[in-house]
mmCIF file of C-alpha atoms in Angstrom:
data_model
loop_
_atom_site.group_PDB
_atom_site.id
_atom_site.type_symbol
_atom_site.label_atom_id
_atom_site.label_comp_id
_atom_site.label_asym_id
_atom_site.label_seq_id
_atom_site.Cartn_x
_atom_site.Cartn_y
_atom_site.Cartn_z
ATOM 1 C CA UNK A 29 60.020 -61.968 24.660
ATOM 2 C CA UNK A 30 56.314 -62.868 24.131
ATOM 3 C CA UNK A 31 55.508 -65.574 21.618
ATOM 4 C CA UNK A 32 54.127 -64.404 18.307
ATOM 5 C CA UNK A 33 52.599 -65.993 15.236
ATOM 6 C CA UNK A 34 50.211 -68.974 14.943
ATOM 7 C CA UNK A 35 51.671 -70.596 18.061
ATOM 8 C CA UNK A 36 50.649 -67.622 20.184
ATOM 9 C CA UNK A 37 47.104 -67.710 18.810
ATOM 10 C CA UNK A 38 46.803 -71.422 19.531
ATOM 11 C CA UNK A 39 48.103 -70.908 23.073
ATOM 12 C CA UNK A 40 45.569 -68.147 23.737
ATOM 13 C CA UNK A 41 42.740 -70.265 22.331
ATOM 14 C CA UNK A 42 43.789 -73.197 24.509
ATOM 15 C CA UNK A 43 43.865 -71.017 27.606
ATOM 16 C CA UNK A 44 40.429 -69.611 26.801
ATOM 17 C CA UNK A 45 38.966 -73.084 26.281
ATOM 18 C CA UNK A 46 40.528 -74.408 29.482
ATOM 19 C CA UNK A 47 38.982 -71.485 31.367
ATOM 20 C CA UNK A 48 35.475 -72.778 30.615
ATOM 21 C CA UNK A 49 34.042 -74.701 33.578
ATOM 22 C CA UNK A 50 33.359 -78.361 32.930
ATOM 23 C CA UNK A 51 29.649 -77.990 33.695
ATOM 24 C CA UNK A 52 29.352 -75.120 31.186
ATOM 25 C CA UNK A 53 30.719 -76.999 28.192
ATOM 26 C CA UNK A 54 28.131 -77.296 25.466
ATOM 27 C CA UNK A 55 28.737 -80.980 24.793
ATOM 28 C CA UNK A 56 28.528 -81.861 28.492
ATOM 29 C CA UNK A 57 25.320 -79.948 29.176
ATOM 30 C CA UNK A 58 23.511 -81.023 26.016
ATOM 31 C CA UNK A 59 24.456 -84.647 26.704
ATOM 32 C CA UNK A 60 23.192 -84.328 30.290
ATOM 33 C CA UNK A 61 19.808 -82.980 29.168
ATOM 34 C CA UNK A 62 19.518 -85.691 26.511
ATOM 35 C CA UNK A 63 20.394 -88.480 28.969
ATOM 36 C CA UNK A 64 17.877 -87.258 31.555
ATOM 37 C CA UNK A 65 15.129 -86.902 28.930
ATOM 38 C CA UNK A 66 15.854 -90.411 27.668
ATOM 39 C CA UNK A 67 15.829 -91.669 31.256
ATOM 40 C CA UNK A 68 12.330 -90.258 31.728
ATOM 41 C CA UNK A 69 11.228 -91.783 28.442
ATOM 42 C CA UNK A 70 12.759 -95.109 29.454
ATOM 43 C CA UNK A 71 10.715 -95.261 32.643
ATOM 44 C CA UNK A 72 7.485 -95.069 30.635
ATOM 45 C CA UNK A 73 8.386 -98.296 28.832
ATOM 46 C CA UNK A 74 8.479 -100.142 32.158
ATOM 47 C CA UNK A 75 5.733 -101.368 34.469
ATOM 48 C CA UNK A 76 4.526 -98.608 36.783
ATOM 49 C CA UNK A 77 1.718 -100.526 38.445
ATOM 50 C CA UNK A 78 0.581 -104.097 39.001
ATOM 51 C CA UNK A 79 -3.192 -104.279 39.347
ATOM 52 C CA UNK A 80 -4.900 -107.225 41.042
ATOM 53 C CA UNK A 81 -8.531 -107.402 39.948
ATOM 54 C CA UNK A 82 -11.404 -108.565 42.102
ATOM 55 C CA UNK A 83 -12.918 -111.665 40.403
ATOM 56 C CA UNK A 84 -16.294 -110.993 41.996
ATOM 57 C CA UNK A 85 -16.472 -107.565 40.372
ATOM 58 C CA UNK A 86 -15.108 -108.277 36.920
ATOM 59 C CA UNK A 87 -16.967 -111.584 36.522
ATOM 60 C CA UNK A 88 -16.428 -113.502 33.323
ATOM 61 C CA UNK A 89 -15.026 -110.440 31.556
ATOM 62 C CA UNK A 90 -11.931 -110.477 33.744
ATOM 63 C CA UNK A 91 -11.780 -114.124 34.724
ATOM 64 C CA UNK A 92 -9.021 -114.778 32.211
ATOM 65 C CA UNK A 93 -6.713 -112.266 33.814
ATOM 66 C CA UNK A 94 -6.890 -111.115 37.407
ATOM 67 C CA UNK A 95 -3.506 -109.347 37.340
ATOM 68 C CA UNK A 96 -2.586 -106.502 35.011
ATOM 69 C CA UNK A 97 0.765 -104.816 34.470
ATOM 70 C CA UNK A 98 0.333 -101.166 33.506
ATOM 71 C CA UNK A 99 3.186 -99.448 31.721
ATOM 72 C CA UNK A 100 4.043 -95.829 32.353
ATOM 73 C CA UNK A 101 3.036 -94.892 28.819
ATOM 74 C CA UNK A 102 -0.518 -95.984 29.681
ATOM 75 C CA UNK A 103 -0.621 -94.774 33.266
ATOM 76 C CA UNK A 104 0.689 -91.293 32.398
ATOM 77 C CA UNK A 105 0.614 -90.750 28.643
ATOM 78 C CA UNK A 106 1.765 -87.130 28.960
ATOM 79 C CA UNK A 107 5.135 -88.180 30.378
ATOM 80 C CA UNK A 108 6.186 -89.861 27.139
ATOM 81 C CA UNK A 109 5.351 -86.841 24.999
ATOM 82 C CA UNK A 110 6.946 -84.350 27.405
ATOM 83 C CA UNK A 111 10.153 -86.401 27.562
ATOM 84 C CA UNK A 112 10.455 -86.211 23.781
ATOM 85 C CA UNK A 113 9.829 -82.449 23.890
ATOM 86 C CA UNK A 114 12.618 -82.040 26.434
ATOM 87 C CA UNK A 115 14.958 -84.193 24.346
ATOM 88 C CA UNK A 116 14.317 -82.111 21.221
ATOM 89 C CA UNK A 117 14.807 -78.920 23.216
ATOM 90 C CA UNK A 118 18.145 -80.068 24.580
ATOM 91 C CA UNK A 119 19.439 -80.891 21.112
ATOM 92 C CA UNK A 120 18.160 -77.573 19.737
ATOM 93 C CA UNK A 121 19.971 -75.651 22.472
ATOM 94 C CA UNK A 122 23.293 -76.741 20.959
ATOM 95 C CA UNK A 123 22.734 -74.619 17.842
ATOM 96 C CA UNK A 124 20.450 -71.916 19.213
ATOM 97 C CA UNK A 125 21.306 -68.275 19.760
ATOM 98 C CA UNK A 126 21.160 -66.397 23.035
ATOM 99 C CA UNK A 127 17.474 -65.445 22.888
ATOM 100 C CA UNK A 128 16.457 -68.848 21.532
ATOM 101 C CA UNK A 129 18.245 -70.532 24.433
ATOM 102 C CA UNK A 130 16.029 -68.656 26.895
ATOM 103 C CA UNK A 131 12.937 -69.889 25.064
ATOM 104 C CA UNK A 132 14.264 -73.462 24.883
ATOM 105 C CA UNK A 133 15.129 -73.410 28.576
ATOM 106 C CA UNK A 134 11.588 -72.320 29.444
ATOM 107 C CA UNK A 135 10.150 -75.107 27.271
ATOM 108 C CA UNK A 136 12.322 -77.784 28.907
ATOM 109 C CA UNK A 137 11.516 -76.517 32.412
ATOM 110 C CA UNK A 138 7.780 -76.538 31.661
ATOM 111 C CA UNK A 139 8.057 -80.030 30.169
ATOM 112 C CA UNK A 140 9.922 -81.179 33.277
ATOM 113 C CA UNK A 141 7.231 -79.701 35.512
ATOM 114 C CA UNK A 142 4.606 -81.584 33.509
ATOM 115 C CA UNK A 143 6.566 -84.817 33.861
ATOM 116 C CA UNK A 144 6.834 -84.425 37.627
ATOM 117 C CA UNK A 145 3.151 -83.496 37.960
ATOM 118 C CA UNK A 146 1.950 -86.443 35.857
ATOM 119 C CA UNK A 147 4.128 -88.973 37.668
ATOM 120 C CA UNK A 148 3.182 -87.532 41.052
ATOM 121 C CA UNK A 149 -0.497 -87.882 40.143
ATOM 122 C CA UNK A 150 0.018 -91.581 39.529
ATOM 123 C CA UNK A 151 1.739 -91.932 42.895
ATOM 124 C CA UNK A 152 -1.020 -90.003 44.654
ATOM 125 C CA UNK A 153 -3.907 -91.995 43.158
ATOM 126 C CA UNK A 154 -2.675 -95.134 41.387
ATOM 127 C CA UNK A 155 -6.128 -96.707 41.144
ATOM 128 C CA UNK A 156 -7.478 -93.761 39.157
ATOM 129 C CA UNK A 157 -4.453 -93.927 36.858
ATOM 130 C CA UNK A 158 -5.072 -97.637 36.288
ATOM 131 C CA UNK A 159 -8.761 -97.311 35.436
ATOM 132 C CA UNK A 160 -8.067 -96.963 31.728
ATOM 133 C CA UNK A 161 -6.069 -100.186 31.624
ATOM 134 C CA UNK A 162 -8.692 -101.977 33.751
ATOM 135 C CA UNK A 163 -11.500 -100.848 31.461
ATOM 136 C CA UNK A 164 -9.556 -101.913 28.369
ATOM 137 C CA UNK A 165 -8.918 -105.372 29.826
ATOM 138 C CA UNK A 166 -12.321 -106.091 31.340
ATOM 139 C CA UNK A 167 -14.735 -103.709 29.661
ATOM 140 C CA UNK A 168 -15.862 -102.484 33.078
ATOM 141 C CA UNK A 169 -15.216 -98.959 34.348
ATOM 142 C CA UNK A 170 -14.971 -97.904 37.973
ATOM 143 C CA UNK A 171 -13.778 -101.288 39.200
ATOM 144 C CA UNK A 172 -12.105 -101.635 42.577
ATOM 145 C CA UNK A 173 -8.720 -103.329 42.596
ATOM 146 C CA UNK A 174 -5.512 -103.588 44.530
ATOM 147 C CA UNK A 175 -2.714 -101.580 42.941
ATOM 148 C CA UNK A 176 0.982 -102.084 43.681
ATOM 149 C CA UNK A 177 3.185 -99.221 42.467
ATOM 150 C CA UNK A 178 6.730 -99.945 41.294
ATOM 151 C CA UNK A 179 9.753 -97.664 41.652
ATOM 152 C CA UNK A 180 9.576 -96.297 38.097
ATOM 153 C CA UNK A 181 7.116 -93.449 38.809
ATOM 154 C CA UNK A 182 9.466 -92.270 41.561
ATOM 155 C CA UNK A 183 12.400 -92.465 39.149
ATOM 156 C CA UNK A 184 10.410 -90.393 36.660
ATOM 157 C CA UNK A 185 9.853 -87.709 39.304
ATOM 158 C CA UNK A 186 13.544 -87.645 40.227
ATOM 159 C CA UNK A 187 14.677 -87.551 36.587
ATOM 160 C CA UNK A 188 12.156 -84.814 35.841
ATOM 161 C CA UNK A 189 13.489 -82.631 38.672
ATOM 162 C CA UNK A 190 17.091 -83.174 37.554
ATOM 163 C CA UNK A 191 16.054 -82.379 33.984
ATOM 164 C CA UNK A 192 14.668 -79.007 35.064
ATOM 165 C CA UNK A 193 17.870 -78.197 36.954
ATOM 166 C CA UNK A 194 20.004 -79.165 33.952
ATOM 167 C CA UNK A 195 17.878 -76.955 31.705
ATOM 168 C CA UNK A 196 18.362 -73.970 34.013
ATOM 169 C CA UNK A 197 22.130 -74.362 33.617
ATOM 170 C CA UNK A 198 21.803 -73.589 29.904
ATOM 171 C CA UNK A 199 21.388 -69.851 30.582
ATOM 172 C CA UNK A 200 24.618 -69.240 32.536
ATOM 173 C CA UNK A 201 26.523 -71.828 30.497
ATOM 174 C CA UNK A 202 25.490 -70.155 27.232
ATOM 175 C CA UNK A 203 27.769 -67.221 28.063
ATOM 176 C CA UNK A 204 30.740 -69.480 27.408
ATOM 177 C CA UNK A 205 29.407 -70.812 24.108
ATOM 178 C CA UNK A 206 30.561 -69.329 20.840
ATOM 179 C CA UNK A 207 28.041 -68.676 18.094
ATOM 180 C CA UNK A 208 29.489 -69.435 14.677
ATOM 181 C CA UNK A 209 27.913 -68.810 11.308
ATOM 182 C CA UNK A 210 28.700 -70.109 7.862
ATOM 183 C CA UNK A 211 29.846 -66.634 6.847
ATOM 184 C CA UNK A 212 32.745 -66.439 9.299
ATOM 185 C CA UNK A 213 35.275 -68.484 7.331
ATOM 186 C CA UNK A 214 34.632 -66.891 3.899
ATOM 187 C CA UNK A 215 34.884 -63.424 5.430
ATOM 188 C CA UNK A 216 38.254 -64.210 6.984
ATOM 189 C CA UNK A 217 39.502 -65.748 3.769
ATOM 190 C CA UNK A 218 38.400 -62.746 1.702
ATOM 191 C CA UNK A 219 40.120 -60.351 4.089
ATOM 192 C CA UNK A 220 43.351 -62.328 3.920
ATOM 193 C CA UNK A 221 43.188 -62.493 0.135
ATOM 194 C CA UNK A 222 42.544 -58.779 -0.157
ATOM 195 C CA UNK A 223 45.544 -57.984 2.038
ATOM 196 C CA UNK A 224 48.046 -59.606 -0.300
ATOM 197 C CA UNK A 225 48.974 -58.953 -3.936
ATOM 198 C CA UNK A 226 46.627 -60.348 -6.561
ATOM 199 C CA UNK A 227 47.899 -61.797 -9.840
ATOM 200 C CA UNK A 228 45.969 -63.135 -12.830
ATOM 201 C CA UNK A 229 45.708 -66.666 -11.430
ATOM 202 C CA UNK A 230 44.360 -65.349 -8.137
ATOM 203 C CA UNK A 231 41.882 -63.205 -10.051
ATOM 204 C CA UNK A 232 40.556 -66.198 -11.985
ATOM 205 C CA UNK A 233 40.318 -68.237 -8.775
ATOM 206 C CA UNK A 234 38.360 -65.498 -7.061
ATOM 207 C CA UNK A 235 36.076 -65.123 -10.081
ATOM 208 C CA UNK A 236 35.366 -68.874 -9.983
ATOM 209 C CA UNK A 237 34.324 -68.447 -6.353
ATOM 210 C CA UNK A 238 31.989 -65.600 -7.251
ATOM 211 C CA UNK A 239 34.214 -62.791 -5.916
ATOM 212 C CA UNK A 240 34.963 -59.606 -7.807
ATOM 213 C CA UNK A 241 38.754 -59.035 -7.763
ATOM 214 C CA UNK A 242 38.290 -55.447 -8.915
#
């Protein structure tokens, strides 16, 4: 004989929850996007390039420092901002509706593409990316220098690609996510109250909640 009552409802809910793939769980996917966005942001706080200046070119202006460490936030300023955009988008996806999730996914993918492009530009031409830091330190623009690139720009590219892939999972995973509103519980409670007999005490309680027992 099939189980009935609250136990049956709990069993069905458990089976439905267990049927959701691990990768499609809202908490898992949102956490993954947030971690990857924070990983990109973290790379920008580290040294992306070490610049060795030519003393003959910088003269007295750069005599005090012939080696500069350039952080990612200075070498590719767009990466920092785009990482924060992706982080905000991932958190917003947790409470967004179906159409909003498509928009958020597009925003995160575009932000990821910008991150990869900016970091790849630094890798392709590190001296050009370091010119701003060189000019700020020496007051001379267009200086020639030796630039040693660290592993952090590469990590930013990898994290940016993984971030785009994680964002694309939001669309298929969203089919398993339930959208709840603040009106669901009151509606269920009102229906249950209306189904049973109403006495004077129940009427006063419903009036205090703003319901009309008539």
